């Protein structure tokens, strides 16, 4: 049996997750894409891109807010691709809303998708690594909003602070098994998420569509919007041989917005 390496990336039907899936495939990983069933046709395109790189890939329909779905996705990745080495808890949503207006349902929704999913991902991956005797890597999506709370992104900021906290805790609890746990903290990445944030900000502050995004990008030291490939480079590092001694970290990859 060949010694192939397998990574599961949640939310890899588009955006940052797609970029991570392609980068890890070019690093030599076979890839399981776990995304909502509605994303299957986009994921099929990503699978074709991965296969063009000479790797194997599968799609698993999953709602990451549900523990059973995440356990099932990890199980299928390992069974169908023949190993399990890296878990990327990437899927997430934004909410643009003043803190005074956030509803009980909205708060539940964003925490289920952005936070509970990370707990399920850590649990499912750690169990599979233990079963297979692997020193696996767990890598989760934080954000600049995990380091600084951003106005009108209150629930989102809180959910990403939670990802950073879970990364601290899980890295210490899983270290005796040789499993590392890290997170990436992007800034402003040109994906569907920022299209939505820009639209909602326009509704709130009346600025024309695109203006809020433009103003935010102007605050980036390196002077350009971030790409999924910028983020994927950091995930590749966390998943690769040079990060063997790195754990519990949340790495800002924001082109120079926040300084830790
Ligand atoms: N775009 C940014 O500027 C930015 C900045 C910092 C952090 N992030 C984080 O990066 C991650 C990816 O963001 P993106 O910009 O690529 O977003 P995106 O909206 O372009 O893509 C998100 C993906 O996650 C999937 N997803 C959403 N809910 C899901 C669920 N319940 N179950 C399974 N899949 C689900 C979507 O179907 C989609 O494929 C998120 O965690 C986000 O918070 C994004």
PDB file of C-alpha atoms and ligand atoms in Angstrom:
ATOM      1  CA  UNK A   1       0.000   0.000   0.000  1.00  0.00           C
ATOM      2  CA  UNK A   2       1.413   3.379  -0.952  1.00  0.00           C
ATOM      3  CA  UNK A   3       2.122   5.908   1.769  1.00  0.00           C
ATOM      4  CA  UNK A   4      -0.298   8.554   0.558  1.00  0.00           C
ATOM      5  CA  UNK A   5      -1.230  11.511   2.770  1.00  0.00           C
ATOM      6  CA  UNK A   6      -4.821  12.688   3.112  1.00  0.00           C
ATOM      7  CA  UNK A   7      -6.203  16.076   4.128  1.00  0.00           C
ATOM      8  CA  UNK A   8      -9.839  16.964   4.703  1.00  0.00           C
ATOM      9  CA  UNK A   9     -10.769  20.595   4.071  1.00  0.00           C
ATOM     10  CA  UNK A  10     -14.199  21.843   5.128  1.00  0.00           C
ATOM     11  CA  UNK A  11     -15.883  24.539   3.061  1.00  0.00           C
ATOM     12  CA  UNK A  12     -13.586  23.796   0.111  1.00  0.00           C
ATOM     13  CA  UNK A  13     -16.240  24.207  -2.573  1.00  0.00           C
ATOM     14  CA  UNK A  14     -15.144  27.826  -3.007  1.00  0.00           C
ATOM     15  CA  UNK A  15     -13.068  30.685  -1.620  1.00  0.00           C
ATOM     16  CA  UNK A  16     -10.262  30.122   0.870  1.00  0.00           C
ATOM     17  CA  UNK A  17     -11.104  26.429   1.302  1.00  0.00           C
ATOM     18  CA  UNK A  18     -10.731  25.832  -2.434  1.00  0.00           C
ATOM     19  CA  UNK A  19      -7.358  27.598  -2.366  1.00  0.00           C
ATOM     20  CA  UNK A  20      -6.228  25.448   0.573  1.00  0.00           C
ATOM     21  CA  UNK A  21      -7.403  22.232  -1.111  1.00  0.00           C
ATOM     22  CA  UNK A  22      -5.450  23.045  -4.284  1.00  0.00           C
ATOM     23  CA  UNK A  23      -2.311  24.043  -2.387  1.00  0.00           C
ATOM     24  CA  UNK A  24      -2.347  20.889  -0.229  1.00  0.00           C
ATOM     25  CA  UNK A  25      -2.931  18.807  -3.376  1.00  0.00           C
ATOM     26  CA  UNK A  26       0.130  20.428  -4.959  1.00  0.00           C
ATOM     27  CA  UNK A  27       2.008  19.533  -1.733  1.00  0.00           C
ATOM     28  CA  UNK A  28       1.120  15.880  -2.392  1.00  0.00           C
ATOM     29  CA  UNK A  29      -2.033  15.347  -0.315  1.00  0.00           C
ATOM     30  CA  UNK A  30      -5.118  13.540  -1.545  1.00  0.00           C
ATOM     31  CA  UNK A  31      -8.087  15.702  -0.596  1.00  0.00           C
ATOM     32  CA  UNK A  32     -11.534  15.218   0.890  1.00  0.00           C
ATOM     33  CA  UNK A  33     -13.769  18.245   0.372  1.00  0.00           C
ATOM     34  CA  UNK A  34     -16.511  18.515   2.979  1.00  0.00           C
ATOM     35  CA  UNK A  35     -19.086  21.162   2.149  1.00  0.00           C
ATOM     36  CA  UNK A  36     -22.845  21.654   2.158  1.00  0.00           C
ATOM     37  CA  UNK A  37     -24.657  19.349  -0.311  1.00  0.00           C
ATOM     38  CA  UNK A  38     -25.699  22.459  -2.295  1.00  0.00           C
ATOM     39  CA  UNK A  39     -22.021  23.064  -3.074  1.00  0.00           C
ATOM     40  CA  UNK A  40     -21.515  19.702  -4.797  1.00  0.00           C
ATOM     41  CA  UNK A  41     -21.270  21.042  -8.344  1.00  0.00           C
ATOM     42  CA  UNK A  42     -18.656  23.647  -7.337  1.00  0.00           C
ATOM     43  CA  UNK A  43     -16.790  20.939  -5.414  1.00  0.00           C
ATOM     44  CA  UNK A  44     -16.849  18.732  -8.508  1.00  0.00           C
ATOM     45  CA  UNK A  45     -14.952  21.469 -10.365  1.00  0.00           C
ATOM     46  CA  UNK A  46     -12.399  21.662  -7.536  1.00  0.00           C
ATOM     47  CA  UNK A  47     -12.002  17.870  -7.661  1.00  0.00           C
ATOM     48  CA  UNK A  48     -11.212  18.117 -11.383  1.00  0.00           C
ATOM     49  CA  UNK A  49      -8.539  20.739 -10.617  1.00  0.00           C
ATOM     50  CA  UNK A  50      -7.035  18.477  -7.919  1.00  0.00           C
ATOM     51  CA  UNK A  51      -7.029  15.485 -10.271  1.00  0.00           C
ATOM     52  CA  UNK A  52      -5.247  17.628 -12.867  1.00  0.00           C
ATOM     53  CA  UNK A  53      -2.493  18.013 -10.247  1.00  0.00           C
ATOM     54  CA  UNK A  54      -2.204  14.222 -10.111  1.00  0.00           C
ATOM     55  CA  UNK A  55      -3.926  13.706  -6.747  1.00  0.00           C
ATOM     56  CA  UNK A  56      -7.172  11.999  -5.781  1.00  0.00           C
ATOM     57  CA  UNK A  57     -10.150  13.841  -4.301  1.00  0.00           C
ATOM     58  CA  UNK A  58     -13.670  13.120  -3.047  1.00  0.00           C
ATOM     59  CA  UNK A  59     -16.651  15.229  -2.073  1.00  0.00           C
ATOM     60  CA  UNK A  60     -18.521  14.574   1.160  1.00  0.00           C
ATOM     61  CA  UNK A  61     -21.774  16.458   1.689  1.00  0.00           C
ATOM     62  CA  UNK A  62     -21.706  17.694   5.284  1.00  0.00           C
ATOM     63  CA  UNK A  63     -23.090  20.395   7.521  1.00  0.00           C
ATOM     64  CA  UNK A  64     -20.127  21.066   9.794  1.00  0.00           C
ATOM     65  CA  UNK A  65     -22.348  22.381  12.571  1.00  0.00           C
ATOM     66  CA  UNK A  66     -23.526  18.776  13.042  1.00  0.00           C
ATOM     67  CA  UNK A  67     -21.167  16.462  14.892  1.00  0.00           C
ATOM     68  CA  UNK A  68     -22.389  13.318  13.112  1.00  0.00           C
ATOM     69  CA  UNK A  69     -21.737  14.889   9.698  1.00  0.00           C
ATOM     70  CA  UNK A  70     -18.168  15.780  10.649  1.00  0.00           C
ATOM     71  CA  UNK A  71     -17.440  12.324  12.089  1.00  0.00           C
ATOM     72  CA  UNK A  72     -18.892  10.762   8.930  1.00  0.00           C
ATOM     73  CA  UNK A  73     -16.795  13.047   6.696  1.00  0.00           C
ATOM     74  CA  UNK A  74     -13.568  12.110   8.497  1.00  0.00           C
ATOM     75  CA  UNK A  75     -14.522   8.421   8.344  1.00  0.00           C
ATOM     76  CA  UNK A  76     -15.201   8.572   4.608  1.00  0.00           C
ATOM     77  CA  UNK A  77     -11.990  10.513   3.912  1.00  0.00           C
ATOM     78  CA  UNK A  78      -9.924   7.853   5.690  1.00  0.00           C
ATOM     79  CA  UNK A  79     -11.816   4.886   4.235  1.00  0.00           C
ATOM     80  CA  UNK A  80     -12.032   6.100   0.630  1.00  0.00           C
ATOM     81  CA  UNK A  81      -8.638   7.810   0.336  1.00  0.00           C
ATOM     82  CA  UNK A  82      -6.694   5.330   2.473  1.00  0.00           C
ATOM     83  CA  UNK A  83      -5.160   7.553   5.178  1.00  0.00           C
ATOM     84  CA  UNK A  84      -5.900  10.575   7.351  1.00  0.00           C
ATOM     85  CA  UNK A  85      -3.225  13.123   8.191  1.00  0.00           C
ATOM     86  CA  UNK A  86      -4.540  16.697   8.214  1.00  0.00           C
ATOM     87  CA  UNK A  87      -7.861  18.254   9.247  1.00  0.00           C
ATOM     88  CA  UNK A  88      -8.607  21.802   8.091  1.00  0.00           C
ATOM     89  CA  UNK A  89     -11.605  23.311   9.887  1.00  0.00           C
ATOM     90  CA  UNK A  90     -12.126  26.058   7.323  1.00  0.00           C
ATOM     91  CA  UNK A  91     -15.907  26.418   6.795  1.00  0.00           C
ATOM     92  CA  UNK A  92     -17.440  29.491   8.368  1.00  0.00           C
ATOM     93  CA  UNK A  93     -19.919  32.295   7.921  1.00  0.00           C
ATOM     94  CA  UNK A  94     -19.916  36.021   8.629  1.00  0.00           C
ATOM     95  CA  UNK A  95     -22.642  38.167  10.152  1.00  0.00           C
ATOM     96  CA  UNK A  96     -22.692  41.926   9.773  1.00  0.00           C
ATOM     97  CA  UNK A  97     -24.913  43.366  12.460  1.00  0.00           C
ATOM     98  CA  UNK A  98     -24.681  45.957  15.257  1.00  0.00           C
ATOM     99  CA  UNK A  99     -24.369  44.175  18.615  1.00  0.00           C
ATOM    100  CA  UNK A 100     -27.647  45.737  19.815  1.00  0.00           C
ATOM    101  CA  UNK A 101     -29.548  43.986  17.010  1.00  0.00           C
ATOM    102  CA  UNK A 102     -28.111  40.451  17.083  1.00  0.00           C
ATOM    103  CA  UNK A 103     -30.884  37.910  17.681  1.00  0.00           C
ATOM    104  CA  UNK A 104     -30.810  34.707  19.686  1.00  0.00           C
ATOM    105  CA  UNK A 105     -31.187  32.665  16.495  1.00  0.00           C
ATOM    106  CA  UNK A 106     -28.358  34.507  14.698  1.00  0.00           C
ATOM    107  CA  UNK A 107     -26.004  34.031  17.640  1.00  0.00           C
ATOM    108  CA  UNK A 108     -26.857  30.319  17.794  1.00  0.00           C
ATOM    109  CA  UNK A 109     -26.329  29.937  14.057  1.00  0.00           C
ATOM    110  CA  UNK A 110     -22.925  31.584  13.872  1.00  0.00           C
ATOM    111  CA  UNK A 111     -21.624  29.745  16.932  1.00  0.00           C
ATOM    112  CA  UNK A 112     -22.869  26.397  15.623  1.00  0.00           C
ATOM    113  CA  UNK A 113     -21.138  26.930  12.264  1.00  0.00           C
ATOM    114  CA  UNK A 114     -17.964  28.764  13.315  1.00  0.00           C
ATOM    115  CA  UNK A 115     -17.271  27.315  16.778  1.00  0.00           C
ATOM    116  CA  UNK A 116     -19.107  24.026  17.359  1.00  0.00           C
ATOM    117  CA  UNK A 117     -17.774  22.818  13.991  1.00  0.00           C
ATOM    118  CA  UNK A 118     -14.208  23.334  15.181  1.00  0.00           C
ATOM    119  CA  UNK A 119     -14.888  21.256  18.312  1.00  0.00           C
ATOM    120  CA  UNK A 120     -16.398  18.482  16.178  1.00  0.00           C
ATOM    121  CA  UNK A 121     -13.464  18.705  13.760  1.00  0.00           C
ATOM    122  CA  UNK A 122     -10.912  18.469  16.575  1.00  0.00           C
ATOM    123  CA  UNK A 123     -12.737  15.513  18.158  1.00  0.00           C
ATOM    124  CA  UNK A 124     -13.269  13.594  14.927  1.00  0.00           C
ATOM    125  CA  UNK A 125      -9.721  14.153  13.672  1.00  0.00           C
ATOM    126  CA  UNK A 126      -8.064  13.335  17.011  1.00  0.00           C
ATOM    127  CA  UNK A 127     -10.051  10.090  17.263  1.00  0.00           C
ATOM    128  CA  UNK A 128      -9.083   9.070  13.714  1.00  0.00           C
ATOM    129  CA  UNK A 129      -5.398   9.998  14.203  1.00  0.00           C
ATOM    130  CA  UNK A 130      -5.366   7.902  17.391  1.00  0.00           C
ATOM    131  CA  UNK A 131      -7.050   4.968  15.634  1.00  0.00           C
ATOM    132  CA  UNK A 132      -4.501   5.106  12.793  1.00  0.00           C
ATOM    133  CA  UNK A 133      -1.518   5.839  15.063  1.00  0.00           C
ATOM    134  CA  UNK A 134      -0.831   9.155  13.294  1.00  0.00           C
ATOM    135  CA  UNK A 135       0.718  12.360  14.589  1.00  0.00           C
ATOM    136  CA  UNK A 136      -1.798  14.420  12.675  1.00  0.00           C
ATOM    137  CA  UNK A 137      -2.244  18.137  12.190  1.00  0.00           C
ATOM    138  CA  UNK A 138      -5.403  20.121  12.961  1.00  0.00           C
ATOM    139  CA  UNK A 139      -5.642  23.586  11.407  1.00  0.00           C
ATOM    140  CA  UNK A 140      -8.616  25.935  11.857  1.00  0.00           C
ATOM    141  CA  UNK A 141      -9.840  29.198  10.360  1.00  0.00           C
ATOM    142  CA  UNK A 142      -9.549  32.131  12.730  1.00  0.00           C
ATOM    143  CA  UNK A 143      -9.413  35.725  11.451  1.00  0.00           C
ATOM    144  CA  UNK A 144      -8.001  39.155  12.237  1.00  0.00           C
ATOM    145  CA  UNK A 145     -11.309  39.302  14.139  1.00  0.00           C
ATOM    146  CA  UNK A 146      -9.915  36.621  16.498  1.00  0.00           C
ATOM    147  CA  UNK A 147      -7.282  39.070  17.732  1.00  0.00           C
ATOM    148  CA  UNK A 148      -9.256  42.331  17.699  1.00  0.00           C
ATOM    149  CA  UNK A 149     -13.010  42.778  17.922  1.00  0.00           C
ATOM    150  CA  UNK A 150     -14.356  44.621  14.870  1.00  0.00           C
ATOM    151  CA  UNK A 151     -17.466  46.839  15.105  1.00  0.00           C
ATOM    152  CA  UNK A 152     -20.581  45.451  13.409  1.00  0.00           C
ATOM    153  CA  UNK A 153     -18.899  42.043  13.372  1.00  0.00           C
ATOM    154  CA  UNK A 154     -19.526  41.348  17.066  1.00  0.00           C
ATOM    155  CA  UNK A 155     -20.843  37.800  16.900  1.00  0.00           C
ATOM    156  CA  UNK A 156     -18.314  36.944  14.183  1.00  0.00           C
ATOM    157  CA  UNK A 157     -15.444  38.375  16.253  1.00  0.00           C
ATOM    158  CA  UNK A 158     -16.596  36.435  19.328  1.00  0.00           C
ATOM    159  CA  UNK A 159     -16.803  33.213  17.302  1.00  0.00           C
ATOM    160  CA  UNK A 160     -13.264  33.679  15.985  1.00  0.00           C
ATOM    161  CA  UNK A 161     -11.884  34.546  19.457  1.00  0.00           C
ATOM    162  CA  UNK A 162     -13.377  31.180  20.445  1.00  0.00           C
ATOM    163  CA  UNK A 163     -11.469  29.416  17.652  1.00  0.00           C
ATOM    164  CA  UNK A 164      -8.226  30.907  18.993  1.00  0.00           C
ATOM    165  CA  UNK A 165      -9.131  29.728  22.511  1.00  0.00           C
ATOM    166  CA  UNK A 166      -9.963  26.216  21.322  1.00  0.00           C
ATOM    167  CA  UNK A 167      -6.627  26.146  19.473  1.00  0.00           C
ATOM    168  CA  UNK A 168      -4.779  26.965  22.720  1.00  0.00           C
ATOM    169  CA  UNK A 169      -6.655  24.265  24.640  1.00  0.00           C
ATOM    170  CA  UNK A 170      -6.624  21.469  22.058  1.00  0.00           C
ATOM    171  CA  UNK A 171      -2.923  21.975  21.304  1.00  0.00           C
ATOM    172  CA  UNK A 172      -2.084  21.342  24.971  1.00  0.00           C
ATOM    173  CA  UNK A 173      -4.492  18.428  25.425  1.00  0.00           C
ATOM    174  CA  UNK A 174      -3.409  16.667  22.217  1.00  0.00           C
ATOM    175  CA  UNK A 175       0.345  17.350  22.475  1.00  0.00           C
ATOM    176  CA  UNK A 176       1.005  14.072  24.336  1.00  0.00           C
ATOM    177  CA  UNK A 177      -0.335  12.249  21.267  1.00  0.00           C
ATOM    178  CA  UNK A 178       1.974  14.217  18.971  1.00  0.00           C
ATOM    179  CA  UNK A 179      -0.965  16.008  17.333  1.00  0.00           C
ATOM    180  CA  UNK A 180      -0.442  19.702  16.602  1.00  0.00           C
ATOM    181  CA  UNK A 181      -3.270  22.254  16.530  1.00  0.00           C
ATOM    182  CA  UNK A 182      -2.881  25.667  14.904  1.00  0.00           C
ATOM    183  CA  UNK A 183      -5.018  28.344  13.265  1.00  0.00           C
ATOM    184  CA  UNK A 184      -4.664  30.846  10.428  1.00  0.00           C
ATOM    185  CA  UNK A 185      -5.948  34.378  10.768  1.00  0.00           C
ATOM    186  CA  UNK A 186      -6.585  36.011   7.384  1.00  0.00           C
ATOM    187  CA  UNK A 187      -7.355  39.687   6.903  1.00  0.00           C
ATOM    188  CA  UNK A 188      -9.474  40.753   3.936  1.00  0.00           C
ATOM    189  CA  UNK A 189      -9.712  38.012   1.343  1.00  0.00           C
ATOM    190  CA  UNK A 190     -11.607  38.599  -1.905  1.00  0.00           C
ATOM    191  CA  UNK A 191     -14.194  35.813  -1.589  1.00  0.00           C
ATOM    192  CA  UNK A 192     -17.972  35.480  -1.491  1.00  0.00           C
ATOM    193  CA  UNK A 193     -17.759  36.246   2.224  1.00  0.00           C
ATOM    194  CA  UNK A 194     -16.419  39.768   1.628  1.00  0.00           C
ATOM    195  CA  UNK A 195     -18.953  40.387  -1.172  1.00  0.00           C
ATOM    196  CA  UNK A 196     -21.613  39.728   1.460  1.00  0.00           C
ATOM    197  CA  UNK A 197     -19.899  41.824   4.171  1.00  0.00           C
ATOM    198  CA  UNK A 198     -19.495  44.756   1.738  1.00  0.00           C
ATOM    199  CA  UNK A 199     -23.177  44.530   0.720  1.00  0.00           C
ATOM    200  CA  UNK A 200     -24.388  44.457   4.329  1.00  0.00           C
ATOM    201  CA  UNK A 201     -22.067  47.326   5.351  1.00  0.00           C
ATOM    202  CA  UNK A 202     -23.472  49.397   2.447  1.00  0.00           C
ATOM    203  CA  UNK A 203     -26.991  48.793   3.708  1.00  0.00           C
ATOM    204  CA  UNK A 204     -25.933  49.944   7.179  1.00  0.00           C
ATOM    205  CA  UNK A 205     -23.737  52.970   6.347  1.00  0.00           C
ATOM    206  CA  UNK A 206     -25.103  53.975   2.921  1.00  0.00           C
ATOM    207  CA  UNK A 207     -21.730  53.840   1.121  1.00  0.00           C
ATOM    208  CA  UNK A 208     -21.838  52.574  -2.495  1.00  0.00           C
ATOM    209  CA  UNK A 209     -21.274  48.864  -3.138  1.00  0.00           C
ATOM    210  CA  UNK A 210     -17.537  48.172  -3.187  1.00  0.00           C
ATOM    211  CA  UNK A 211     -16.605  51.294  -1.172  1.00  0.00           C
ATOM    212  CA  UNK A 212     -16.369  49.567   2.223  1.00  0.00           C
ATOM    213  CA  UNK A 213     -14.170  46.847   0.743  1.00  0.00           C
ATOM    214  CA  UNK A 214     -11.986  49.471  -0.998  1.00  0.00           C
ATOM    215  CA  UNK A 215     -11.513  51.479   2.233  1.00  0.00           C
ATOM    216  CA  UNK A 216     -10.601  48.348   4.176  1.00  0.00           C
ATOM    217  CA  UNK A 217      -8.094  47.238   1.534  1.00  0.00           C
ATOM    218  CA  UNK A 218      -6.482  50.715   1.662  1.00  0.00           C
ATOM    219  CA  UNK A 219      -5.637  50.041   5.323  1.00  0.00           C
ATOM    220  CA  UNK A 220      -3.477  47.000   4.421  1.00  0.00           C
ATOM    221  CA  UNK A 221       0.269  47.744   4.637  1.00  0.00           C
ATOM    222  CA  UNK A 222       1.124  45.601   1.617  1.00  0.00           C
ATOM    223  CA  UNK A 223      -1.472  47.569  -0.346  1.00  0.00           C
ATOM    224  CA  UNK A 224      -3.519  44.839  -1.986  1.00  0.00           C
ATOM    225  CA  UNK A 225      -6.417  42.555  -1.210  1.00  0.00           C
ATOM    226  CA  UNK A 226      -5.553  39.082   0.105  1.00  0.00           C
ATOM    227  CA  UNK A 227      -6.027  35.999  -2.077  1.00  0.00           C
ATOM    228  CA  UNK A 228      -6.956  32.448  -1.046  1.00  0.00           C
ATOM    229  CA  UNK A 229      -3.444  31.476  -2.185  1.00  0.00           C
ATOM    230  CA  UNK A 230      -1.944  33.863   0.415  1.00  0.00           C
ATOM    231  CA  UNK A 231      -3.863  31.998   3.118  1.00  0.00           C
ATOM    232  CA  UNK A 232      -3.128  28.577   1.644  1.00  0.00           C
ATOM    233  CA  UNK A 233       0.622  29.153   1.976  1.00  0.00           C
ATOM    234  CA  UNK A 234       0.269  29.394   5.761  1.00  0.00           C
ATOM    235  CA  UNK A 235      -1.927  26.278   5.909  1.00  0.00           C
ATOM    236  CA  UNK A 236       0.643  24.447   3.783  1.00  0.00           C
ATOM    237  CA  UNK A 237       3.318  25.431   6.324  1.00  0.00           C
ATOM    238  CA  UNK A 238       1.210  24.195   9.283  1.00  0.00           C
ATOM    239  CA  UNK A 239       0.498  20.925   7.422  1.00  0.00           C
ATOM    240  CA  UNK A 240       4.080  20.385   6.296  1.00  0.00           C
ATOM    241  CA  UNK A 241       7.400  19.136   7.706  1.00  0.00           C
ATOM    242  CA  UNK A 242       8.665  22.591   8.714  1.00  0.00           C
ATOM    243  CA  UNK A 243       5.895  23.055  11.304  1.00  0.00           C
ATOM    244  CA  UNK A 244       6.562  19.886  13.304  1.00  0.00           C
ATOM    245  CA  UNK A 245       7.499  21.918  16.410  1.00  0.00           C
ATOM    246  CA  UNK A 246       4.763  24.575  16.070  1.00  0.00           C
ATOM    247  CA  UNK A 247       1.536  24.162  18.034  1.00  0.00           C
ATOM    248  CA  UNK A 248      -1.140  26.284  19.684  1.00  0.00           C
ATOM    249  CA  UNK A 249      -0.478  29.218  17.380  1.00  0.00           C
ATOM    250  CA  UNK A 250      -2.814  31.500  15.491  1.00  0.00           C
ATOM    251  CA  UNK A 251      -0.820  33.072  12.669  1.00  0.00           C
ATOM    252  CA  UNK A 252      -1.930  36.389  11.221  1.00  0.00           C
ATOM    253  CA  UNK A 253      -1.759  36.346   7.429  1.00  0.00           C
ATOM    254  CA  UNK A 254      -3.211  39.776   6.696  1.00  0.00           C
ATOM    255  CA  UNK A 255      -0.703  41.717   4.583  1.00  0.00           C
ATOM    256  CA  UNK A 256       0.008  43.968   7.567  1.00  0.00           C
ATOM    257  CA  UNK A 257      -3.163  45.025   9.356  1.00  0.00           C
ATOM    258  CA  UNK A 258      -2.636  43.889  12.942  1.00  0.00           C
ATOM    259  CA  UNK A 259       0.712  43.517  14.690  1.00  0.00           C
ATOM    260  CA  UNK A 260       1.093  40.957  17.478  1.00  0.00           C
TER     261      UNK A 260
HETATM  262  N1  LIG B   1     -12.942  36.151   3.381  1.00  0.00           N
HETATM  263  C1  LIG B   1     -12.261  36.721   4.363  1.00  0.00           C
HETATM  264  O1  LIG B   1     -11.877  37.893   4.271  1.00  0.00           O
HETATM  265  C2  LIG B   1     -11.928  35.956   5.619  1.00  0.00           C
HETATM  266  C3  LIG B   1     -11.102  36.597   6.570  1.00  0.00           C
HETATM  267  C4  LIG B   1     -10.783  35.938   7.732  1.00  0.00           C
HETATM  268  C5  LIG B   1     -11.255  34.644   7.962  1.00  0.00           C
HETATM  269  N2  LIG B   1     -12.043  34.042   7.029  1.00  0.00           N
HETATM  270  C6  LIG B   1     -12.517  32.691   7.339  1.00  0.00           C
HETATM  271  O2  LIG B   1     -12.089  31.790   6.337  1.00  0.00           O
HETATM  272  C7  LIG B   1     -13.051  30.732   6.192  1.00  0.00           C
HETATM  273  C8  LIG B   1     -13.460  30.614   4.727  1.00  0.00           C
HETATM  274  O3  LIG B   1     -14.029  31.846   4.321  1.00  0.00           O
HETATM  275  P1  LIG B   1     -14.281  32.249   2.785  1.00  0.00           P
HETATM  276  O4  LIG B   1     -13.969  33.678   2.676  1.00  0.00           O
HETATM  277  O5  LIG B   1     -13.639  31.284   1.879  1.00  0.00           O
HETATM  278  O6  LIG B   1     -15.882  32.097   2.751  1.00  0.00           O
HETATM  279  P2  LIG B   1     -16.862  31.673   1.571  1.00  0.00           P
HETATM  280  O7  LIG B   1     -18.211  32.141   1.993  1.00  0.00           O
HETATM  281  O8  LIG B   1     -16.344  32.089   0.240  1.00  0.00           O
HETATM  282  O9  LIG B   1     -16.819  30.067   1.636  1.00  0.00           O
HETATM  283  C9  LIG B   1     -17.242  29.380   2.783  1.00  0.00           C
HETATM  284  C10 LIG B   1     -17.460  27.909   2.462  1.00  0.00           C
HETATM  285  O10 LIG B   1     -17.918  27.274   3.664  1.00  0.00           O
HETATM  286  C11 LIG B   1     -19.082  26.514   3.348  1.00  0.00           C
HETATM  287  N3  LIG B   1     -19.969  26.397   4.506  1.00  0.00           N
HETATM  288  C12 LIG B   1     -20.705  27.383   5.102  1.00  0.00           C
HETATM  289  N4  LIG B   1     -21.452  26.867   6.087  1.00  0.00           N
HETATM  290  C13 LIG B   1     -21.201  25.523   6.107  1.00  0.00           C
HETATM  291  C14 LIG B   1     -21.703  24.459   6.882  1.00  0.00           C
HETATM  292  N5  LIG B   1     -22.597  24.644   7.858  1.00  0.00           N
HETATM  293  N6  LIG B   1     -21.246  23.199   6.634  1.00  0.00           N
HETATM  294  C15 LIG B   1     -20.330  22.990   5.646  1.00  0.00           C
HETATM  295  N7  LIG B   1     -19.820  23.976   4.885  1.00  0.00           N
HETATM  296  C16 LIG B   1     -20.259  25.231   5.111  1.00  0.00           C
HETATM  297  C17 LIG B   1     -19.755  27.262   2.206  1.00  0.00           C
HETATM  298  O11 LIG B   1     -20.658  26.418   1.494  1.00  0.00           O
HETATM  299  C18 LIG B   1     -18.540  27.703   1.394  1.00  0.00           C
HETATM  300  O12 LIG B   1     -18.136  26.707   0.473  1.00  0.00           O
HETATM  301  C19 LIG B   1     -14.209  31.101   7.125  1.00  0.00           C
HETATM  302  O13 LIG B   1     -14.067  30.391   8.352  1.00  0.00           O
HETATM  303  C20 LIG B   1     -14.017  32.579   7.351  1.00  0.00           C
HETATM  304  O14 LIG B   1     -14.582  33.011   8.575  1.00  0.00           O
HETATM  305  C21 LIG B   1     -12.393  34.671   5.865  1.00  0.00           C
END
